[in-house]
Coordinates of C-alpha atoms and ligand atoms in Angstrom, one line a residue:
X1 CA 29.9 -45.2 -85.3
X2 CA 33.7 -45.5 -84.4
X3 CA 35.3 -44.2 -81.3
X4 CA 38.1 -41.4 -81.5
X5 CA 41.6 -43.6 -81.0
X6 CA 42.5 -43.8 -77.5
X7 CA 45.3 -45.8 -75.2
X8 CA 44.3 -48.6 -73.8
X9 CA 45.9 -49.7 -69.9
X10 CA 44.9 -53.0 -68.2
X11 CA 46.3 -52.5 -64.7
X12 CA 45.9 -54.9 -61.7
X13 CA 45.9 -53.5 -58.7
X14 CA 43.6 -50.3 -57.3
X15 CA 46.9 -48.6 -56.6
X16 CA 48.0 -48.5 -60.7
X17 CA 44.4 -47.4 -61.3
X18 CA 45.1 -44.6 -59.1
X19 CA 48.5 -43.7 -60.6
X20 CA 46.5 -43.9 -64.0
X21 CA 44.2 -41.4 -63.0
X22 CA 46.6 -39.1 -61.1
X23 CA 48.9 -39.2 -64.5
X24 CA 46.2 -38.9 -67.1
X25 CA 43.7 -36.7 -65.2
X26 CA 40.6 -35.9 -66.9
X27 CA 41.6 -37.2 -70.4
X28 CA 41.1 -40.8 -68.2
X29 CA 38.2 -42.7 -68.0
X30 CA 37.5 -46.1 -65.9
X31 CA 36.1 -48.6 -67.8
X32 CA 33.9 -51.3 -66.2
X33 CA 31.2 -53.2 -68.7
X34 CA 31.3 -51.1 -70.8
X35 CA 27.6 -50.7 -71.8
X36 CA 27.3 -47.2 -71.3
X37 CA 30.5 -45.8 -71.7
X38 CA 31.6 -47.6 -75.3
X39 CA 27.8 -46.3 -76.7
X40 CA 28.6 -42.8 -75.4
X41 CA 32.3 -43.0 -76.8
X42 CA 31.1 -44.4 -80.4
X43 CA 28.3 -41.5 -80.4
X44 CA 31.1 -39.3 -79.5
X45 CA 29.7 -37.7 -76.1
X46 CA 32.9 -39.0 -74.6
X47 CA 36.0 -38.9 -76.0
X48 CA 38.6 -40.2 -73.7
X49 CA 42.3 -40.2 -74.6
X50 CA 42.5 -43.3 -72.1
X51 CA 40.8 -45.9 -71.1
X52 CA 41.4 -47.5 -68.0
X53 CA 39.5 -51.1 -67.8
X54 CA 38.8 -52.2 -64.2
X55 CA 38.0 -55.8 -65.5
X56 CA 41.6 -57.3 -64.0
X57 CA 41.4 -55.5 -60.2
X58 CA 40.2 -58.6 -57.9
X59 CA 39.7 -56.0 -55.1
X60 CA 36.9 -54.3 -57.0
X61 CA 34.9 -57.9 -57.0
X62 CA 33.0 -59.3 -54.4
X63 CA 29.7 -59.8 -52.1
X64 CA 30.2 -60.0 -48.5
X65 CA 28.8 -59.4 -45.2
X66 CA 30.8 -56.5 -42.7
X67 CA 28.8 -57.2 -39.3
X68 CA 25.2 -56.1 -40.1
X69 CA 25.9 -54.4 -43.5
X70 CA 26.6 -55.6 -46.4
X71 CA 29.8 -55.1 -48.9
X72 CA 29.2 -55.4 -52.6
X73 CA 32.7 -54.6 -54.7
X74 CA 31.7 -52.3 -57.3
X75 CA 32.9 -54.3 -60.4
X76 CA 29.9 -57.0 -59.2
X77 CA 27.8 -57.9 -62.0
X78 CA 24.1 -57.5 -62.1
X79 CA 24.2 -61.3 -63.3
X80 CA 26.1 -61.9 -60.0
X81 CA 24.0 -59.8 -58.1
X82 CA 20.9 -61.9 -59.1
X83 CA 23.0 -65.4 -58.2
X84 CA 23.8 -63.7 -54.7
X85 CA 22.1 -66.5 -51.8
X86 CA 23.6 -64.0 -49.8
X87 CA 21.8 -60.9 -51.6
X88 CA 19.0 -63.1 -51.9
X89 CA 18.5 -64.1 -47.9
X90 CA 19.8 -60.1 -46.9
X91 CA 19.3 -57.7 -49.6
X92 CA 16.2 -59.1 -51.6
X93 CA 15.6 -55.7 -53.0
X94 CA 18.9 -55.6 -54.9
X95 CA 17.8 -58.9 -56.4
X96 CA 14.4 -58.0 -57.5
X97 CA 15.8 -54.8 -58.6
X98 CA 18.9 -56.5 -61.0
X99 CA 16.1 -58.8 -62.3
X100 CA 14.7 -56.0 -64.2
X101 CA 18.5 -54.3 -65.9
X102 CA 18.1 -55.0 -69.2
X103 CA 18.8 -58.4 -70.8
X104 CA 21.0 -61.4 -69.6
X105 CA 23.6 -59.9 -72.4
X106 CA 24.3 -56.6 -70.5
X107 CA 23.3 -58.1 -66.9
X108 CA 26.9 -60.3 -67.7
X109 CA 28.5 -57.2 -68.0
X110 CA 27.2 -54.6 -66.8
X111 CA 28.4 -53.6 -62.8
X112 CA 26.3 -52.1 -60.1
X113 CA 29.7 -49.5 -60.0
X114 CA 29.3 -48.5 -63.1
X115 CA 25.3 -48.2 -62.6
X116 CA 25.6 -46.2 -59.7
X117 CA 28.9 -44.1 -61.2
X118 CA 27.4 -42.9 -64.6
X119 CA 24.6 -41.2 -63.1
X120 CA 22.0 -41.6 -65.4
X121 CA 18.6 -41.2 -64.3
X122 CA 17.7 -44.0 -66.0
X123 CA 19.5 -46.1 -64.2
X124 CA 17.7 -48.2 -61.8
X125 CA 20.4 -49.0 -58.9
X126 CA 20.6 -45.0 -58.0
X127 CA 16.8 -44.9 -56.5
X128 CA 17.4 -48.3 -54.9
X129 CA 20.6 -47.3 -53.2
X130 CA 18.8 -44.0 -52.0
X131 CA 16.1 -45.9 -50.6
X132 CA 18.2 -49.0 -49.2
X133 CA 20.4 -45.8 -47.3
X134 CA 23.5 -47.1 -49.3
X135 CA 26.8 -45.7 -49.1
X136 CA 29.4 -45.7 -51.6
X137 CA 33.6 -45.9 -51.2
X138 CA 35.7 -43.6 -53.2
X139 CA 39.1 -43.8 -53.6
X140 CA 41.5 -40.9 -54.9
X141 CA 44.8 -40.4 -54.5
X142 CA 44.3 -38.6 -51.5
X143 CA 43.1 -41.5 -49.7
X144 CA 39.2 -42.9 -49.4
X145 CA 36.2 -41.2 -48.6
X146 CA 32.7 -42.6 -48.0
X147 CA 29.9 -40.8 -49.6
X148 CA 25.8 -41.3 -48.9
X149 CA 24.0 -42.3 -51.3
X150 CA 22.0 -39.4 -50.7
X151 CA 24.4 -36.8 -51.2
X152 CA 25.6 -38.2 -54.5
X153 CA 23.7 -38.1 -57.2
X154 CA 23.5 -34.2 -58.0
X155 CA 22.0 -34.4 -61.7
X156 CA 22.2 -36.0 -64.7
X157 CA 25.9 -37.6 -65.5
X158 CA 26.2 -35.5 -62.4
X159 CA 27.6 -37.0 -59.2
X160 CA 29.8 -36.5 -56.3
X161 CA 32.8 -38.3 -57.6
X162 CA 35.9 -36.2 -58.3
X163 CA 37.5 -37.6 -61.9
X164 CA 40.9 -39.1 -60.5
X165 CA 38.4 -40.8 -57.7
X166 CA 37.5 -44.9 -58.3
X167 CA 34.4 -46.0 -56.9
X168 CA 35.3 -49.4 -55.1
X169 CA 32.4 -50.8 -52.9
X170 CA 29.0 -50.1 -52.1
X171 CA 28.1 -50.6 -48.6
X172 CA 24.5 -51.4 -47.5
X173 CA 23.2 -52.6 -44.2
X174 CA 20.8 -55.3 -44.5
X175 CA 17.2 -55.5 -44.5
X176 CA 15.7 -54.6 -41.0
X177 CA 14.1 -57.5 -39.6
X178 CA 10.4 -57.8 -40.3
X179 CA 10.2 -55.0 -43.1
X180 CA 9.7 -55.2 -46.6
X181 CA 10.8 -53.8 -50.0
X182 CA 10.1 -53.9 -53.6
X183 CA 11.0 -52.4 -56.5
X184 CA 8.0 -51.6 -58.9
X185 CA 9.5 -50.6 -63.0
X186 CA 7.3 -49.9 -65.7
X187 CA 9.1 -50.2 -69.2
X188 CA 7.8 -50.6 -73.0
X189 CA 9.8 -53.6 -73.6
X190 CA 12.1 -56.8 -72.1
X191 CA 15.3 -54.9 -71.9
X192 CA 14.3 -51.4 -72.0
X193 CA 15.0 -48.3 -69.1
X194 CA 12.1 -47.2 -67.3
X195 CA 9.3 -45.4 -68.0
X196 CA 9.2 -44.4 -64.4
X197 CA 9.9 -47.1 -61.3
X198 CA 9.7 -46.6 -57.4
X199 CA 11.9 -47.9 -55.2
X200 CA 9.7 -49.1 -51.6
X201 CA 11.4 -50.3 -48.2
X202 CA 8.9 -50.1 -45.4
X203 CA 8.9 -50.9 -42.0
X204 CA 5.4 -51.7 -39.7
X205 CA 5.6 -51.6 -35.7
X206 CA 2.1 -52.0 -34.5
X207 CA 0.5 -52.1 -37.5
X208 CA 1.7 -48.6 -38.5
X209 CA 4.3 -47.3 -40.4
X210 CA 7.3 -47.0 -38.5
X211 CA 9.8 -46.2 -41.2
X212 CA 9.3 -45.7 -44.9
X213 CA 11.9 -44.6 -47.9
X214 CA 10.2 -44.4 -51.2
X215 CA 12.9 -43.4 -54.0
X216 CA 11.9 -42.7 -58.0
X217 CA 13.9 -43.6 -61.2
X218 CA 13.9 -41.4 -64.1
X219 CA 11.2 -38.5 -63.4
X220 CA 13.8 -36.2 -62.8
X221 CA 17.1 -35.1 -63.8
X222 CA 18.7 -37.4 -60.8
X223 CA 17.2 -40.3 -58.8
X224 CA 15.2 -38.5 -56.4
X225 CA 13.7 -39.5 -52.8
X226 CA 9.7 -38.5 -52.5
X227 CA 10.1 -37.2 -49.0
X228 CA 6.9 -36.2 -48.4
X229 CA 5.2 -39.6 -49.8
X230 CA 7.3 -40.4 -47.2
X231 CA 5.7 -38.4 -44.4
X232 CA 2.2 -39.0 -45.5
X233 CA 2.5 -42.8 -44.4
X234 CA 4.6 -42.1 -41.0
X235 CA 2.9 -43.6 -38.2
X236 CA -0.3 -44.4 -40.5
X237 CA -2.2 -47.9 -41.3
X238 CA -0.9 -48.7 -44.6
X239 CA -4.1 -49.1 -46.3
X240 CA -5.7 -48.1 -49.2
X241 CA -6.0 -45.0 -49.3
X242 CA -2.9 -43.7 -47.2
X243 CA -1.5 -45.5 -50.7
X244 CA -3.5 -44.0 -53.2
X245 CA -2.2 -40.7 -50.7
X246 CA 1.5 -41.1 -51.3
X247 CA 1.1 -42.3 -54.8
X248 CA -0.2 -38.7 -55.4
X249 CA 2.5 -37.1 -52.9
X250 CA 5.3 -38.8 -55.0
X251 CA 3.2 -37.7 -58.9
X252 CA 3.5 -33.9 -57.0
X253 CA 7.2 -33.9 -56.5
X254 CA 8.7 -35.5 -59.4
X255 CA 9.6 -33.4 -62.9
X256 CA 10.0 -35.8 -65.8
X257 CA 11.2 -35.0 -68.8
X258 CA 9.0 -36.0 -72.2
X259 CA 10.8 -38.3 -74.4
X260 CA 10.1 -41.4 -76.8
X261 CA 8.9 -43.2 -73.4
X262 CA 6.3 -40.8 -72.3
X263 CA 5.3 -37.0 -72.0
X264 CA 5.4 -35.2 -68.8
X265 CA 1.7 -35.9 -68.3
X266 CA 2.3 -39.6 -68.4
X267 CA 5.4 -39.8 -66.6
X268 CA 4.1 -38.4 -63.6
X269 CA 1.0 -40.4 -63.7
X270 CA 3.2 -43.8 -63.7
X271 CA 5.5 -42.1 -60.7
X272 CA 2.6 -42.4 -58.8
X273 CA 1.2 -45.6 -60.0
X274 CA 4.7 -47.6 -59.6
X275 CA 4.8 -45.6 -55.5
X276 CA 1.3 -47.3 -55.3
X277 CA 2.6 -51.1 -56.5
X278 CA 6.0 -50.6 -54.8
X279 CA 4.2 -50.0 -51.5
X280 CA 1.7 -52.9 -51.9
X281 CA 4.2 -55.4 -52.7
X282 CA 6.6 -54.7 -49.9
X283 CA 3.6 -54.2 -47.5
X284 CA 2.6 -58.0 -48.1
X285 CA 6.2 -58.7 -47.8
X286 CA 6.3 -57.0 -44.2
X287 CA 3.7 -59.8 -43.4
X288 CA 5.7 -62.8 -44.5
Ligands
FAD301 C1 20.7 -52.3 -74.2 C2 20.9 -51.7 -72.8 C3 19.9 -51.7 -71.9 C4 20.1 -51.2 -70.6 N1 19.1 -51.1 -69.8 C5 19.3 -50.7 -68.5 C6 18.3 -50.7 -67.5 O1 17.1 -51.1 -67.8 N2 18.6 -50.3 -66.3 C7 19.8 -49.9 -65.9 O2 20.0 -49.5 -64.8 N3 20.8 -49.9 -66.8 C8 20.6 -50.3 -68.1 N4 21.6 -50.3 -69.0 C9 22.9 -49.7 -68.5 C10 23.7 -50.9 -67.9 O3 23.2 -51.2 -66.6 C11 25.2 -50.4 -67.8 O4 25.9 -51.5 -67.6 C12 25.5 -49.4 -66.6 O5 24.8 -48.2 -66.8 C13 26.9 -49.0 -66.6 O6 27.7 -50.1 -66.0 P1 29.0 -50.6 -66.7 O7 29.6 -51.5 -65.8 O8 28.6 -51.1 -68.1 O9 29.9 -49.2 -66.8 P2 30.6 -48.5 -67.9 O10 29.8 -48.3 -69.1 O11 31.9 -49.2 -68.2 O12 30.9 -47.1 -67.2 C14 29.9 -46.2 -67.0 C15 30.5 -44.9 -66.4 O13 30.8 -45.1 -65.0 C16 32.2 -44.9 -64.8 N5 32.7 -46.0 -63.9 C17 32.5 -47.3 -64.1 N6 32.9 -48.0 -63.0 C18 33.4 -47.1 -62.2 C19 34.0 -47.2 -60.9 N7 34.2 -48.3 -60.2 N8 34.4 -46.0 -60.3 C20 34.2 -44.8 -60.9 N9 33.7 -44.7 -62.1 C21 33.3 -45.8 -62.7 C22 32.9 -45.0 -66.2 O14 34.1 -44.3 -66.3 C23 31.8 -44.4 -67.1 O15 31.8 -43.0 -67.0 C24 21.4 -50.8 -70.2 C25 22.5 -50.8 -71.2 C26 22.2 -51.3 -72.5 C27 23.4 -51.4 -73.4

């Protein structure tokens, strides 16, 4: 498949993306790794009259630390997300969670902007970012605006970005002392989207849930928080069965789709399963 000709600009700076965007409007489109835009272009779905690569603005690149949160540039790479000592020591969850994108092919690539920007439900970042409390920067050329995670994603390809907006950092604060997280995938296949995955950070005082977010990848037409697993665990032991409790909380909210990876039936059933390993695997982490 061959995309439709388009114009190709290379600009440096955030400000000549900006003046890109303002000029060419919605026949733009940002380009960042690449791997899902160039499919969607040579299927067709997108036809852009522009392309706009992001690859040459140094501003868009970087991990640092802000005080207690942490600032992660939106062109990052998933392959530099998983080298991150400082991801790795602050934001484990983002590691583990890279780990599992694809292949190293596309992890070279591939951005967490981009991720987080196409709004695919398949897409593993958008869970994690709703269940880390992330926050993402958008900049238009009416200035910047910072937008929860949580009031982002609105459906599928369906976010809260305006088109002449750029997506440049992705702000999370790091992981609460003495909590743990973990991000539980299911796929067919080394490289494949997930069947269904969960998305686990969870805090103990006491011995009891103190605070919990639980967030789920591709059982619905966005990235979805299972607020009432949620509740279920507040203020419980996090044994066995309050577990098996939210796993069954979190199969009750979700509404896959069937498709080659499942039908509705068995969607919903690994929902709850991957909420059940999630939560065991950052409980133990809590411990250590
Ligand atoms: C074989 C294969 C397997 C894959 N498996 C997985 C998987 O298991 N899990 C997973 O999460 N992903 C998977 N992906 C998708 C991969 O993670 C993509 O890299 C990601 O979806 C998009 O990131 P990108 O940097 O390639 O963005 P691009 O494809 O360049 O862009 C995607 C969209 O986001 C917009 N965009 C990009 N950057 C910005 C920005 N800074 N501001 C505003 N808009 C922006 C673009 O205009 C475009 O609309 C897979 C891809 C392939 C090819």
């Amino acid at each position: 498949m061959i995309p439709r000709p388009f114009a190709y600009h290379a600009p440096d700076t955030l400000q000549a993306v900006i003046a890109l965007l303002s000029e060419h409007g919605d026949q733009a489109k940002l380009l960042a790794g690449g791997h899902s835009l160039l499919p969607m272009m040579k299927l067709r779905f997108a036809a852009p009259d522009h392309l706009i690569d992001l690859r040459r603005v140094k501003e868009l690149c970087g991990i640092v630390m802000s005080g207690d949160e942490i600032h992660i540039g939106a062109m990052t790479t998933e392959h530099d997300i998983v080298a991150s000592a400082l991801l790795a020591e602050h934001l484990p969850l983002l590691v583990e969670t890279a780990r599992q994108i694809a292949d190293p092919q596309v992890r070279y690539k591939g951005t967490i902007g981009g991720d987080v920007s196409h709004g695919d439900p398949g897409n593993d970042h958008p869970a994690v970012m709703l269940a880390l409390g992330a926050s993402f920067v958008l900049v238009g050329p009416n200035g910047e605006r910072i937008v929860p995670a949580a009031d982002f994603f609105l459906g599928t390809y369906a976010t809260a970005m305006e088109p002449d907006e750029v997506m440049t950092q992705i702000r999370i604060r790091k992981a609460a002392a003495g909590s743990g997280a973990s991000y539980a995938k299911l796929k067919r296949k080394t490289g494949d989207y997930a069947t269904a995955a969960a998305a686990v950070v969870l805090r103990l005082e006491g011995g009891v849930c103190a605070e919990v977010s639980i967030a789920l990848t591709n059982v619905a037409p966005a990235a979805m928080r299972a607020d009432a697993a949620e509740a279920s665990l507040m203020g419980k032991t996090v044994d066995d069965a309050a577990i098996a409790e939210a796993g069954r909380h979190a199969m009750e909210a979700c509404e896959p789709a069937a498709d080659l990876r499942g039908d509705e039936e068995y969607k919903r059933a690994m929902a709850g399963q991957m909420v059940e390993r999630a939560l065991r695997a950052a409980l133990l982490r809590c411990a250590a």
